[in-house]
Amino acid sequence: MGLRERKKAETRAALSWAAIRLTVERGYEALRVEDIAAAAGVSPRTFNNYFSSKAEAITSRHLDRLVRFAAEVRRRPPAEPLWDALAGAALAGFEPGPEVIAHPVPDPVQWAAGLRVMVSEPALQGEMLRAGAAARDEIAAAVAERTGTDAALDLYPHLLAAAVLAVVDTVTTHHLRTGASAPVERLLTEGFAMVAAGLPEPR
């Protein structure tokens, strides 16, 4: 990635994180595009160059994470077992970026409560579904390359892509439901291990 592309990616990530932070702090309805742009240090016009709405800005972080997941699957060692590679790729996607380090999450319990309110917004739920659908084919293509299957003809890579999205979505929801008492990283590891084992009944 060249310098120009990297700067654009950084601006996009900063805008998305600012949108999330401000929504958690103020609520979705009270949030304005001007506030997001100011928090990211850019103009409203620049915001509109990247996103068509505040809902799209908020869910962009989720979409970018899923797209990076597919790229990370392709980078994992070829000899690594498939489910270990998938879990490792998912964990890499939840590593904090520089924008999060610059503006860290405050109290985890209050943050989780705010996120629960945020993701209950119908406009955001629709965008989240759209983000998952946009990333599904890319994940299936990465799985197909790794497993020697054909994403155009075979069911397997698409089933696995759907399973990946289900694990990530369920882990995120559970993390928020429990007030962030369990780290996302641990839940992801457990979730992928459960699915890889065929979801045996709890002992």
JSON list of N, CA and C in Angstrom, two decimals, residues 80-158:
[
{"chain": "A", "resi": 80, "resn": "GLU", "atom": "N", "xyz": [-0.79, -24.60, 8.54]},
{"chain": "A", "resi": 80, "resn": "GLU", "atom": "CA", "xyz": [-1.58, -24.41, 9.76]},
{"chain": "A", "resi": 80, "resn": "GLU", "atom": "C", "xyz": [-2.97, -25.02, 9.58]},
{"chain": "A", "resi": 81, "resn": "PRO", "atom": "N", "xyz": [-3.47, -25.77, 10.57]},
{"chain": "A", "resi": 81, "resn": "PRO", "atom": "CA", "xyz": [-4.83, -26.34, 10.45]},
{"chain": "A", "resi": 81, "resn": "PRO", "atom": "C", "xyz": [-5.85, -25.25, 10.17]},
{"chain": "A", "resi": 82, "resn": "LEU", "atom": "N", "xyz": [-6.86, -25.60, 9.38]},
{"chain": "A", "resi": 82, "resn": "LEU", "atom": "CA", "xyz": [-7.82, -24.61, 8.89]},
{"chain": "A", "resi": 82, "resn": "LEU", "atom": "C", "xyz": [-8.46, -23.81, 10.02]},
{"chain": "A", "resi": 83, "resn": "TRP", "atom": "N", "xyz": [-9.00, -24.49, 11.03]},
{"chain": "A", "resi": 83, "resn": "TRP", "atom": "CA", "xyz": [-9.71, -23.76, 12.07]},
{"chain": "A", "resi": 83, "resn": "TRP", "atom": "C", "xyz": [-8.77, -22.93, 12.93]},
{"chain": "A", "resi": 84, "resn": "ASP", "atom": "N", "xyz": [-7.53, -23.36, 13.08]},
{"chain": "A", "resi": 84, "resn": "ASP", "atom": "CA", "xyz": [-6.54, -22.53, 13.77]},
{"chain": "A", "resi": 84, "resn": "ASP", "atom": "C", "xyz": [-6.25, -21.27, 12.96]},
{"chain": "A", "resi": 85, "resn": "ALA", "atom": "N", "xyz": [-6.18, -21.42, 11.65]},
{"chain": "A", "resi": 85, "resn": "ALA", "atom": "CA", "xyz": [-5.95, -20.26, 10.79]},
{"chain": "A", "resi": 85, "resn": "ALA", "atom": "C", "xyz": [-7.11, -19.28, 10.86]},
{"chain": "A", "resi": 86, "resn": "LEU", "atom": "N", "xyz": [-8.34, -19.80, 10.88]},
{"chain": "A", "resi": 86, "resn": "LEU", "atom": "CA", "xyz": [-9.51, -18.94, 10.96]},
{"chain": "A", "resi": 86, "resn": "LEU", "atom": "C", "xyz": [-9.56, -18.19, 12.29]},
{"chain": "A", "resi": 87, "resn": "ALA", "atom": "N", "xyz": [-9.28, -18.91, 13.38]},
{"chain": "A", "resi": 87, "resn": "ALA", "atom": "CA", "xyz": [-9.28, -18.26, 14.69]},
{"chain": "A", "resi": 87, "resn": "ALA", "atom": "C", "xyz": [-8.19, -17.21, 14.78]},
{"chain": "A", "resi": 88, "resn": "GLY", "atom": "N", "xyz": [-7.01, -17.53, 14.26]},
{"chain": "A", "resi": 88, "resn": "GLY", "atom": "CA", "xyz": [-5.91, -16.57, 14.27]},
{"chain": "A", "resi": 88, "resn": "GLY", "atom": "C", "xyz": [-6.21, -15.33, 13.46]},
{"chain": "A", "resi": 89, "resn": "ALA", "atom": "N", "xyz": [-6.85, -15.52, 12.32]},
{"chain": "A", "resi": 89, "resn": "ALA", "atom": "CA", "xyz": [-7.22, -14.39, 11.47]},
{"chain": "A", "resi": 89, "resn": "ALA", "atom": "C", "xyz": [-8.26, -13.51, 12.17]},
{"chain": "A", "resi": 90, "resn": "ALA", "atom": "N", "xyz": [-9.20, -14.13, 12.86]},
{"chain": "A", "resi": 90, "resn": "ALA", "atom": "CA", "xyz": [-10.22, -13.36, 13.58]},
{"chain": "A", "resi": 90, "resn": "ALA", "atom": "C", "xyz": [-9.60, -12.56, 14.72]},
{"chain": "A", "resi": 91, "resn": "LEU", "atom": "N", "xyz": [-8.68, -13.18, 15.45]},
{"chain": "A", "resi": 91, "resn": "LEU", "atom": "CA", "xyz": [-8.02, -12.48, 16.56]},
{"chain": "A", "resi": 91, "resn": "LEU", "atom": "C", "xyz": [-7.22, -11.28, 16.06]},
{"chain": "A", "resi": 92, "resn": "ALA", "atom": "N", "xyz": [-6.57, -11.45, 14.92]},
{"chain": "A", "resi": 92, "resn": "ALA", "atom": "CA", "xyz": [-5.79, -10.34, 14.35]},
{"chain": "A", "resi": 92, "resn": "ALA", "atom": "C", "xyz": [-6.69, -9.16, 14.00]},
{"chain": "A", "resi": 93, "resn": "GLY", "atom": "N", "xyz": [-7.93, -9.44, 13.61]},
{"chain": "A", "resi": 93, "resn": "GLY", "atom": "CA", "xyz": [-8.85, -8.38, 13.24]},
{"chain": "A", "resi": 93, "resn": "GLY", "atom": "C", "xyz": [-9.31, -7.53, 14.41]},
{"chain": "A", "resi": 94, "resn": "PHE", "atom": "N", "xyz": [-9.18, -8.04, 15.62]},
{"chain": "A", "resi": 94, "resn": "PHE", "atom": "CA", "xyz": [-9.63, -7.30, 16.80]},
{"chain": "A", "resi": 94, "resn": "PHE", "atom": "C", "xyz": [-8.47, -6.58, 17.51]},
{"chain": "A", "resi": 95, "resn": "GLU", "atom": "N", "xyz": [-7.29, -6.61, 16.91]},
{"chain": "A", "resi": 95, "resn": "GLU", "atom": "CA", "xyz": [-6.19, -5.85, 17.50]},
{"chain": "A", "resi": 95, "resn": "GLU", "atom": "C", "xyz": [-6.46, -4.36, 17.30]},
{"chain": "A", "resi": 96, "resn": "PRO", "atom": "N", "xyz": [-6.25, -3.54, 18.34]},
{"chain": "A", "resi": 96, "resn": "PRO", "atom": "CA", "xyz": [-6.58, -2.11, 18.23]},
{"chain": "A", "resi": 96, "resn": "PRO", "atom": "C", "xyz": [-5.67, -1.38, 17.25]},
{"chain": "A", "resi": 97, "resn": "GLY", "atom": "N", "xyz": [-6.26, -0.52, 16.44]},
{"chain": "A", "resi": 97, "resn": "GLY", "atom": "CA", "xyz": [-5.49, 0.31, 15.52]},
{"chain": "A", "resi": 97, "resn": "GLY", "atom": "C", "xyz": [-5.01, 1.57, 16.21]},
{"chain": "A", "resi": 98, "resn": "PRO", "atom": "N", "xyz": [-4.22, 2.38, 15.51]},
{"chain": "A", "resi": 98, "resn": "PRO", "atom": "CA", "xyz": [-3.68, 3.60, 16.12]},
{"chain": "A", "resi": 98, "resn": "PRO", "atom": "C", "xyz": [-4.75, 4.57, 16.57]},
{"chain": "A", "resi": 99, "resn": "GLU", "atom": "N", "xyz": [-5.90, 4.59, 15.88]},
{"chain": "A", "resi": 99, "resn": "GLU", "atom": "CA", "xyz": [-6.96, 5.51, 16.28]},
{"chain": "A", "resi": 99, "resn": "GLU", "atom": "C", "xyz": [-7.57, 5.10, 17.62]},
{"chain": "A", "resi": 100, "resn": "VAL", "atom": "N", "xyz": [-7.60, 3.80, 17.89]},
{"chain": "A", "resi": 100, "resn": "VAL", "atom": "CA", "xyz": [-8.11, 3.32, 19.18]},
{"chain": "A", "resi": 100, "resn": "VAL", "atom": "C", "xyz": [-7.09, 3.59, 20.29]},
{"chain": "A", "resi": 101, "resn": "ILE", "atom": "N", "xyz": [-5.83, 3.42, 19.98]},
{"chain": "A", "resi": 101, "resn": "ILE", "atom": "CA", "xyz": [-4.77, 3.69, 20.95]},
{"chain": "A", "resi": 101, "resn": "ILE", "atom": "C", "xyz": [-4.76, 5.18, 21.32]},
{"chain": "A", "resi": 102, "resn": "ALA", "atom": "N", "xyz": [-5.00, 6.03, 20.31]},
{"chain": "A", "resi": 102, "resn": "ALA", "atom": "CA", "xyz": [-5.03, 7.47, 20.57]},
{"chain": "A", "resi": 102, "resn": "ALA", "atom": "C", "xyz": [-6.26, 7.88, 21.38]},
{"chain": "A", "resi": 103, "resn": "HIS", "atom": "N", "xyz": [-7.37, 7.17, 21.19]},
{"chain": "A", "resi": 103, "resn": "HIS", "atom": "CA", "xyz": [-8.61, 7.47, 21.92]},
{"chain": "A", "resi": 103, "resn": "HIS", "atom": "C", "xyz": [-9.12, 6.16, 22.53]},
{"chain": "A", "resi": 104, "resn": "PRO", "atom": "N", "xyz": [-8.50, 5.72, 23.61]},
{"chain": "A", "resi": 104, "resn": "PRO", "atom": "CA", "xyz": [-8.83, 4.41, 24.18]},
{"chain": "A", "resi": 104, "resn": "PRO", "atom": "C", "xyz": [-10.25, 4.36, 24.75]},
{"chain": "A", "resi": 105, "resn": "VAL", "atom": "N", "xyz": [-10.75, 3.13, 24.88]},
{"chain": "A", "resi": 105, "resn": "VAL", "atom": "CA", "xyz": [-12.06, 2.91, 25.45]},
{"chain": "A", "resi": 105, "resn": "VAL", "atom": "C", "xyz": [-12.04, 3.30, 26.93]},
{"chain": "A", "resi": 106, "resn": "PRO", "atom": "N", "xyz": [-13.06, 4.03, 27.40]},
{"chain": "A", "resi": 106, "resn": "PRO", "atom": "CA", "xyz": [-13.12, 4.35, 28.83]},
{"chain": "A", "resi": 106, "resn": "PRO", "atom": "C", "xyz": [-13.54, 3.12, 29.64]},
{"chain": "A", "resi": 107, "resn": "ASP", "atom": "N", "xyz": [-14.29, 3.30, 30.68]},
{"chain": "A", "resi": 107, "resn": "ASP", "atom": "CA", "xyz": [-14.72, 2.18, 31.53]},
{"chain": "A", "resi": 107, "resn": "ASP", "atom": "C", "xyz": [-15.38, 1.09, 30.68]},
{"chain": "A", "resi": 108, "resn": "PRO", "atom": "N", "xyz": [-14.86, -0.14, 30.69]},
{"chain": "A", "resi": 108, "resn": "PRO", "atom": "CA", "xyz": [-15.38, -1.19, 29.81]},
{"chain": "A", "resi": 108, "resn": "PRO", "atom": "C", "xyz": [-16.85, -1.49, 30.01]},
{"chain": "A", "resi": 109, "resn": "VAL", "atom": "N", "xyz": [-17.32, -1.46, 31.24]},
{"chain": "A", "resi": 109, "resn": "VAL", "atom": "CA", "xyz": [-18.73, -1.78, 31.50]},
{"chain": "A", "resi": 109, "resn": "VAL", "atom": "C", "xyz": [-19.64, -0.70, 30.92]},
{"chain": "A", "resi": 110, "resn": "GLN", "atom": "N", "xyz": [-19.31, 0.57, 31.16]},
{"chain": "A", "resi": 110, "resn": "GLN", "atom": "CA", "xyz": [-20.11, 1.65, 30.59]},
{"chain": "A", "resi": 110, "resn": "GLN", "atom": "C", "xyz": [-20.02, 1.66, 29.06]},
{"chain": "A", "resi": 111, "resn": "TRP", "atom": "N", "xyz": [-18.84, 1.35, 28.56]},
{"chain": "A", "resi": 111, "resn": "TRP", "atom": "CA", "xyz": [-18.65, 1.30, 27.11]},
{"chain": "A", "resi": 111, "resn": "TRP", "atom": "C", "xyz": [-19.53, 0.21, 26.50]},
{"chain": "A", "resi": 112, "resn": "ALA", "atom": "N", "xyz": [-19.55, -0.97, 27.11]},
{"chain": "A", "resi": 112, "resn": "ALA", "atom": "CA", "xyz": [-20.37, -2.07, 26.60]},
{"chain": "A", "resi": 112, "resn": "ALA", "atom": "C", "xyz": [-21.85, -1.70, 26.64]},
{"chain": "A", "resi": 113, "resn": "ALA", "atom": "N", "xyz": [-22.28, -1.02, 27.70]},
{"chain": "A", "resi": 113, "resn": "ALA", "atom": "CA", "xyz": [-23.68, -0.60, 27.80]},
{"chain": "A", "resi": 113, "resn": "ALA", "atom": "C", "xyz": [-24.02, 0.37, 26.67]},
{"chain": "A", "resi": 114, "resn": "GLY", "atom": "N", "xyz": [-23.11, 1.31, 26.39]},
{"chain": "A", "resi": 114, "resn": "GLY", "atom": "CA", "xyz": [-23.34, 2.25, 25.30]},
{"chain": "A", "resi": 114, "resn": "GLY", "atom": "C", "xyz": [-23.38, 1.57, 23.94]},
{"chain": "A", "resi": 115, "resn": "LEU", "atom": "N", "xyz": [-22.50, 0.59, 23.75]},
{"chain": "A", "resi": 115, "resn": "LEU", "atom": "CA", "xyz": [-22.49, -0.15, 22.48]},
{"chain": "A", "resi": 115, "resn": "LEU", "atom": "C", "xyz": [-23.78, -0.94, 22.29]},
{"chain": "A", "resi": 116, "resn": "ARG", "atom": "N", "xyz": [-24.30, -1.51, 23.39]},
{"chain": "A", "resi": 116, "resn": "ARG", "atom": "CA", "xyz": [-25.57, -2.25, 23.29]},
{"chain": "A", "resi": 116, "resn": "ARG", "atom": "C", "xyz": [-26.69, -1.34, 22.79]},
{"chain": "A", "resi": 117, "resn": "VAL", "atom": "N", "xyz": [-26.73, -0.12, 23.31]},
{"chain": "A", "resi": 117, "resn": "VAL", "atom": "CA", "xyz": [-27.73, 0.83, 22.85]},
{"chain": "A", "resi": 117, "resn": "VAL", "atom": "C", "xyz": [-27.49, 1.18, 21.38]},
{"chain": "A", "resi": 118, "resn": "MET", "atom": "N", "xyz": [-26.22, 1.37, 21.03]},
{"chain": "A", "resi": 118, "resn": "MET", "atom": "CA", "xyz": [-25.88, 1.76, 19.67]},
{"chain": "A", "resi": 118, "resn": "MET", "atom": "C", "xyz": [-26.33, 0.70, 18.66]},
{"chain": "A", "resi": 119, "resn": "VAL", "atom": "N", "xyz": [-25.99, -0.57, 18.92]},
{"chain": "A", "resi": 119, "resn": "VAL", "atom": "CA", "xyz": [-26.29, -1.61, 17.94]},
{"chain": "A", "resi": 119, "resn": "VAL", "atom": "C", "xyz": [-27.77, -1.97, 17.89]},
{"chain": "A", "resi": 120, "resn": "SER", "atom": "N", "xyz": [-28.56, -1.43, 18.81]},
{"chain": "A", "resi": 120, "resn": "SER", "atom": "CA", "xyz": [-30.01, -1.67, 18.75]},
{"chain": "A", "resi": 120, "resn": "SER", "atom": "C", "xyz": [-30.71, -0.74, 17.76]},
{"chain": "A", "resi": 121, "resn": "GLU", "atom": "N", "xyz": [-29.97, 0.26, 17.24]},
{"chain": "A", "resi": 121, "resn": "GLU", "atom": "CA", "xyz": [-30.55, 1.19, 16.27]},
{"chain": "A", "resi": 121, "resn": "GLU", "atom": "C", "xyz": [-30.88, 0.45, 14.96]},
{"chain": "A", "resi": 122, "resn": "PRO", "atom": "N", "xyz": [-32.12, 0.52, 14.50]},
{"chain": "A", "resi": 122, "resn": "PRO", "atom": "CA", "xyz": [-32.49, -0.18, 13.25]},
{"chain": "A", "resi": 122, "resn": "PRO", "atom": "C", "xyz": [-31.62, 0.19, 12.06]},
{"chain": "A", "resi": 123, "resn": "ALA", "atom": "N", "xyz": [-31.26, 1.46, 11.93]},
{"chain": "A", "resi": 123, "resn": "ALA", "atom": "CA", "xyz": [-30.43, 1.89, 10.79]},
{"chain": "A", "resi": 123, "resn": "ALA", "atom": "C", "xyz": [-29.08, 1.21, 10.83]},
{"chain": "A", "resi": 124, "resn": "LEU", "atom": "N", "xyz": [-28.53, 1.03, 12.02]},
{"chain": "A", "resi": 124, "resn": "LEU", "atom": "CA", "xyz": [-27.23, 0.38, 12.14]},
{"chain": "A", "resi": 124, "resn": "LEU", "atom": "C", "xyz": [-27.34, -1.12, 11.91]},
{"chain": "A", "resi": 125, "resn": "GLN", "atom": "N", "xyz": [-28.43, -1.71, 12.36]},
{"chain": "A", "resi": 125, "resn": "GLN", "atom": "CA", "xyz": [-28.61, -3.15, 12.15]},
{"chain": "A", "resi": 125, "resn": "GLN", "atom": "C", "xyz": [-28.65, -3.48, 10.66]},
{"chain": "A", "resi": 126, "resn": "GLY", "atom": "N", "xyz": [-29.33, -2.65, 9.90]},
{"chain": "A", "resi": 126, "resn": "GLY", "atom": "CA", "xyz": [-29.36, -2.85, 8.45]},
{"chain": "A", "resi": 126, "resn": "GLY", "atom": "C", "xyz": [-27.99, -2.72, 7.83]},
{"chain": "A", "resi": 127, "resn": "GLU", "atom": "N", "xyz": [-27.22, -1.73, 8.26]},
{"chain": "A", "resi": 127, "resn": "GLU", "atom": "CA", "xyz": [-25.87, -1.54, 7.74]},
{"chain": "A", "resi": 127, "resn": "GLU", "atom": "C", "xyz": [-24.95, -2.69, 8.12]},
{"chain": "A", "resi": 128, "resn": "MET", "atom": "N", "xyz": [-25.12, -3.23, 9.33]},
{"chain": "A", "resi": 128, "resn": "MET", "atom": "CA", "xyz": [-24.30, -4.36, 9.76]},
{"chain": "A", "resi": 128, "resn": "MET", "atom": "C", "xyz": [-24.57, -5.59, 8.90]},
{"chain": "A", "resi": 129, "resn": "LEU", "atom": "N", "xyz": [-25.83, -5.83, 8.59]},
{"chain": "A", "resi": 129, "resn": "LEU", "atom": "CA", "xyz": [-26.17, -6.95, 7.72]},
{"chain": "A", "resi": 129, "resn": "LEU", "atom": "C", "xyz": [-25.57, -6.75, 6.33]},
{"chain": "A", "resi": 130, "resn": "ARG", "atom": "N", "xyz": [-25.61, -5.51, 5.85]},
{"chain": "A", "resi": 130, "resn": "ARG", "atom": "CA", "xyz": [-25.04, -5.20, 4.54]},
{"chain": "A", "resi": 130, "resn": "ARG", "atom": "C", "xyz": [-23.54, -5.42, 4.53]},
{"chain": "A", "resi": 131, "resn": "ALA", "atom": "N", "xyz": [-22.88, -5.05, 5.63]},
{"chain": "A", "resi": 131, "resn": "ALA", "atom": "CA", "xyz": [-21.44, -5.25, 5.73]},
{"chain": "A", "resi": 131, "resn": "ALA", "atom": "C", "xyz": [-21.09, -6.73, 5.71]},
{"chain": "A", "resi": 132, "resn": "GLY", "atom": "N", "xyz": [-21.85, -7.54, 6.44]},
{"chain": "A", "resi": 132, "resn": "GLY", "atom": "CA", "xyz": [-21.60, -8.98, 6.44]},
{"chain": "A", "resi": 132, "resn": "GLY", "atom": "C", "xyz": [-21.79, -9.59, 5.07]},
{"chain": "A", "resi": 133, "resn": "ALA", "atom": "N", "xyz": [-22.84, -9.16, 4.39]},
{"chain": "A", "resi": 133, "resn": "ALA", "atom": "CA", "xyz": [-23.10, -9.68, 3.04]},
{"chain": "A", "resi": 133, "resn": "ALA", "atom": "C", "xyz": [-21.99, -9.28, 2.08]},
{"chain": "A", "resi": 134, "resn": "ALA", "atom": "N", "xyz": [-21.48, -8.05, 2.25]},
{"chain": "A", "resi": 134, "resn": "ALA", "atom": "CA", "xyz": [-20.42, -7.57, 1.36]},
{"chain": "A", "resi": 134, "resn": "ALA", "atom": "C", "xyz": [-19.13, -8.35, 1.55]},
{"chain": "A", "resi": 135, "resn": "ALA", "atom": "N", "xyz": [-18.88, -8.80, 2.77]},
{"chain": "A", "resi": 135, "resn": "ALA", "atom": "CA", "xyz": [-17.63, -9.50, 3.07]},
{"chain": "A", "resi": 135, "resn": "ALA", "atom": "C", "xyz": [-17.72, -11.01, 2.87]},
{"chain": "A", "resi": 136, "resn": "ARG", "atom": "N", "xyz": [-18.93, -11.54, 2.82]},
{"chain": "A", "resi": 136, "resn": "ARG", "atom": "CA", "xyz": [-19.08, -13.00, 2.81]},
{"chain": "A", "resi": 136, "resn": "ARG", "atom": "C", "xyz": [-18.39, -13.66, 1.62]},
{"chain": "A", "resi": 137, "resn": "ASP", "atom": "N", "xyz": [-18.56, -13.11, 0.44]},
{"chain": "A", "resi": 137, "resn": "ASP", "atom": "CA", "xyz": [-17.96, -13.71, -0.75]},
{"chain": "A", "resi": 137, "resn": "ASP", "atom": "C", "xyz": [-16.43, -13.64, -0.70]},
{"chain": "A", "resi": 138, "resn": "GLU", "atom": "N", "xyz": [-15.90, -12.55, -0.14]},
{"chain": "A", "resi": 138, "resn": "GLU", "atom": "CA", "xyz": [-14.45, -12.43, -0.02]},
{"chain": "A", "resi": 138, "resn": "GLU", "atom": "C", "xyz": [-13.89, -13.47, 0.94]},
{"chain": "A", "resi": 139, "resn": "ILE", "atom": "N", "xyz": [-14.60, -13.71, 2.04]},
{"chain": "A", "resi": 139, "resn": "ILE", "atom": "CA", "xyz": [-14.17, -14.74, 2.99]},
{"chain": "A", "resi": 139, "resn": "ILE", "atom": "C", "xyz": [-14.27, -16.12, 2.35]},
{"chain": "A", "resi": 140, "resn": "ALA", "atom": "N", "xyz": [-15.35, -16.36, 1.62]},
{"chain": "A", "resi": 140, "resn": "ALA", "atom": "CA", "xyz": [-15.51, -17.65, 0.95]},
{"chain": "A", "resi": 140, "resn": "ALA", "atom": "C", "xyz": [-14.39, -17.87, -0.07]},
{"chain": "A", "resi": 141, "resn": "ALA", "atom": "N", "xyz": [-13.99, -16.83, -0.78]},
{"chain": "A", "resi": 141, "resn": "ALA", "atom": "CA", "xyz": [-12.91, -16.96, -1.76]},
{"chain": "A", "resi": 141, "resn": "ALA", "atom": "C", "xyz": [-11.60, -17.30, -1.06]},
{"chain": "A", "resi": 142, "resn": "ALA", "atom": "N", "xyz": [-11.33, -16.67, 0.09]},
{"chain": "A", "resi": 142, "resn": "ALA", "atom": "CA", "xyz": [-10.11, -16.96, 0.83]},
{"chain": "A", "resi": 142, "resn": "ALA", "atom": "C", "xyz": [-10.11, -18.39, 1.34]},
{"chain": "A", "resi": 143, "resn": "VAL", "atom": "N", "xyz": [-11.26, -18.86, 1.83]},
{"chain": "A", "resi": 143, "resn": "VAL", "atom": "CA", "xyz": [-11.39, -20.24, 2.31]},
{"chain": "A", "resi": 143, "resn": "VAL", "atom": "C", "xyz": [-11.20, -21.21, 1.15]},
{"chain": "A", "resi": 144, "resn": "ALA", "atom": "N", "xyz": [-11.78, -20.90, -0.01]},
{"chain": "A", "resi": 144, "resn": "ALA", "atom": "CA", "xyz": [-11.65, -21.78, -1.17]},
{"chain": "A", "resi": 144, "resn": "ALA", "atom": "C", "xyz": [-10.19, -21.93, -1.58]},
{"chain": "A", "resi": 145, "resn": "GLU", "atom": "N", "xyz": [-9.45, -20.82, -1.58]},
{"chain": "A", "resi": 145, "resn": "GLU", "atom": "CA", "xyz": [-8.03, -20.90, -1.93]},
{"chain": "A", "resi": 145, "resn": "GLU", "atom": "C", "xyz": [-7.27, -21.79, -0.96]},
{"chain": "A", "resi": 146, "resn": "ARG", "atom": "N", "xyz": [-7.63, -21.70, 0.30]},
{"chain": "A", "resi": 146, "resn": "ARG", "atom": "CA", "xyz": [-6.90, -22.45, 1.32]},
{"chain": "A", "resi": 146, "resn": "ARG", "atom": "C", "xyz": [-7.25, -23.94, 1.30]},
{"chain": "A", "resi": 147, "resn": "THR", "atom": "N", "xyz": [-8.49, -24.25, 0.92]},
{"chain": "A", "resi": 147, "resn": "THR", "atom": "CA", "xyz": [-8.96, -25.64, 0.99]},
{"chain": "A", "resi": 147, "resn": "THR", "atom": "C", "xyz": [-8.95, -26.34, -0.36]},
{"chain": "A", "resi": 148, "resn": "GLY", "atom": "N", "xyz": [-8.59, -25.63, -1.42]},
{"chain": "A", "resi": 148, "resn": "GLY", "atom": "CA", "xyz": [-8.58, -26.25, -2.74]},
{"chain": "A", "resi": 148, "resn": "GLY", "atom": "C", "xyz": [-9.97, -26.48, -3.30]},
{"chain": "A", "resi": 149, "resn": "THR", "atom": "N", "xyz": [-10.94, -25.73, -2.82]},
{"chain": "A", "resi": 149, "resn": "THR", "atom": "CA", "xyz": [-12.29, -25.84, -3.34]},
{"chain": "A", "resi": 149, "resn": "THR", "atom": "C", "xyz": [-12.56, -24.69, -4.32]},
{"chain": "A", "resi": 150, "resn": "ASP", "atom": "N", "xyz": [-13.72, -24.72, -4.94]},
{"chain": "A", "resi": 150, "resn": "ASP", "atom": "CA", "xyz": [-14.08, -23.72, -5.94]},
{"chain": "A", "resi": 150, "resn": "ASP", "atom": "C", "xyz": [-15.23, -22.88, -5.40]},
{"chain": "A", "resi": 151, "resn": "ALA", "atom": "N", "xyz": [-14.97, -21.60, -5.16]},
{"chain": "A", "resi": 151, "resn": "ALA", "atom": "CA", "xyz": [-16.01, -20.74, -4.59]},
{"chain": "A", "resi": 151, "resn": "ALA", "atom": "C", "xyz": [-17.18, -20.56, -5.55]},
{"chain": "A", "resi": 152, "resn": "ALA", "atom": "N", "xyz": [-16.96, -20.77, -6.83]},
{"chain": "A", "resi": 152, "resn": "ALA", "atom": "CA", "xyz": [-18.04, -20.62, -7.81]},
{"chain": "A", "resi": 152, "resn": "ALA", "atom": "C", "xyz": [-18.93, -21.85, -7.88]},
{"chain": "A", "resi": 153, "resn": "LEU", "atom": "N", "xyz": [-18.40, -23.02, -7.47]},
{"chain": "A", "resi": 153, "resn": "LEU", "atom": "CA", "xyz": [-19.14, -24.27, -7.66]},
{"chain": "A", "resi": 153, "resn": "LEU", "atom": "C", "xyz": [-19.44, -25.02, -6.37]},
{"chain": "A", "resi": 154, "resn": "ASP", "atom": "N", "xyz": [-18.58, -24.87, -5.36]},
{"chain": "A", "resi": 154, "resn": "ASP", "atom": "CA", "xyz": [-18.68, -25.69, -4.16]},
{"chain": "A", "resi": 154, "resn": "ASP", "atom": "C", "xyz": [-19.42, -24.97, -3.03]},
{"chain": "A", "resi": 155, "resn": "LEU", "atom": "N", "xyz": [-20.16, -25.74, -2.26]},
{"chain": "A", "resi": 155, "resn": "LEU", "atom": "CA", "xyz": [-20.92, -25.20, -1.13]},
{"chain": "A", "resi": 155, "resn": "LEU", "atom": "C", "xyz": [-20.02, -24.93, 0.08]},
{"chain": "A", "resi": 156, "resn": "TYR", "atom": "N", "xyz": [-18.99, -25.76, 0.25]},
{"chain": "A", "resi": 156, "resn": "TYR", "atom": "CA", "xyz": [-18.18, -25.72, 1.48]},
{"chain": "A", "resi": 156, "resn": "TYR", "atom": "C", "xyz": [-17.64, -24.34, 1.84]},
{"chain": "A", "resi": 157, "resn": "PRO", "atom": "N", "xyz": [-16.95, -23.64, 0.94]},
{"chain": "A", "resi": 157, "resn": "PRO", "atom": "CA", "xyz": [-16.38, -22.35, 1.35]},
{"chain": "A", "resi": 157, "resn": "PRO", "atom": "C", "xyz": [-17.43, -21.33, 1.77]},
{"chain": "A", "resi": 158, "resn": "HIS", "atom": "N", "xyz": [-18.61, -21.41, 1.20]},
{"chain": "A", "resi": 158, "resn": "HIS", "atom": "CA", "xyz": [-19.68, -20.48, 1.57]},
{"chain": "A", "resi": 158, "resn": "HIS", "atom": "C", "xyz": [-20.28, -20.83, 2.93]}
]
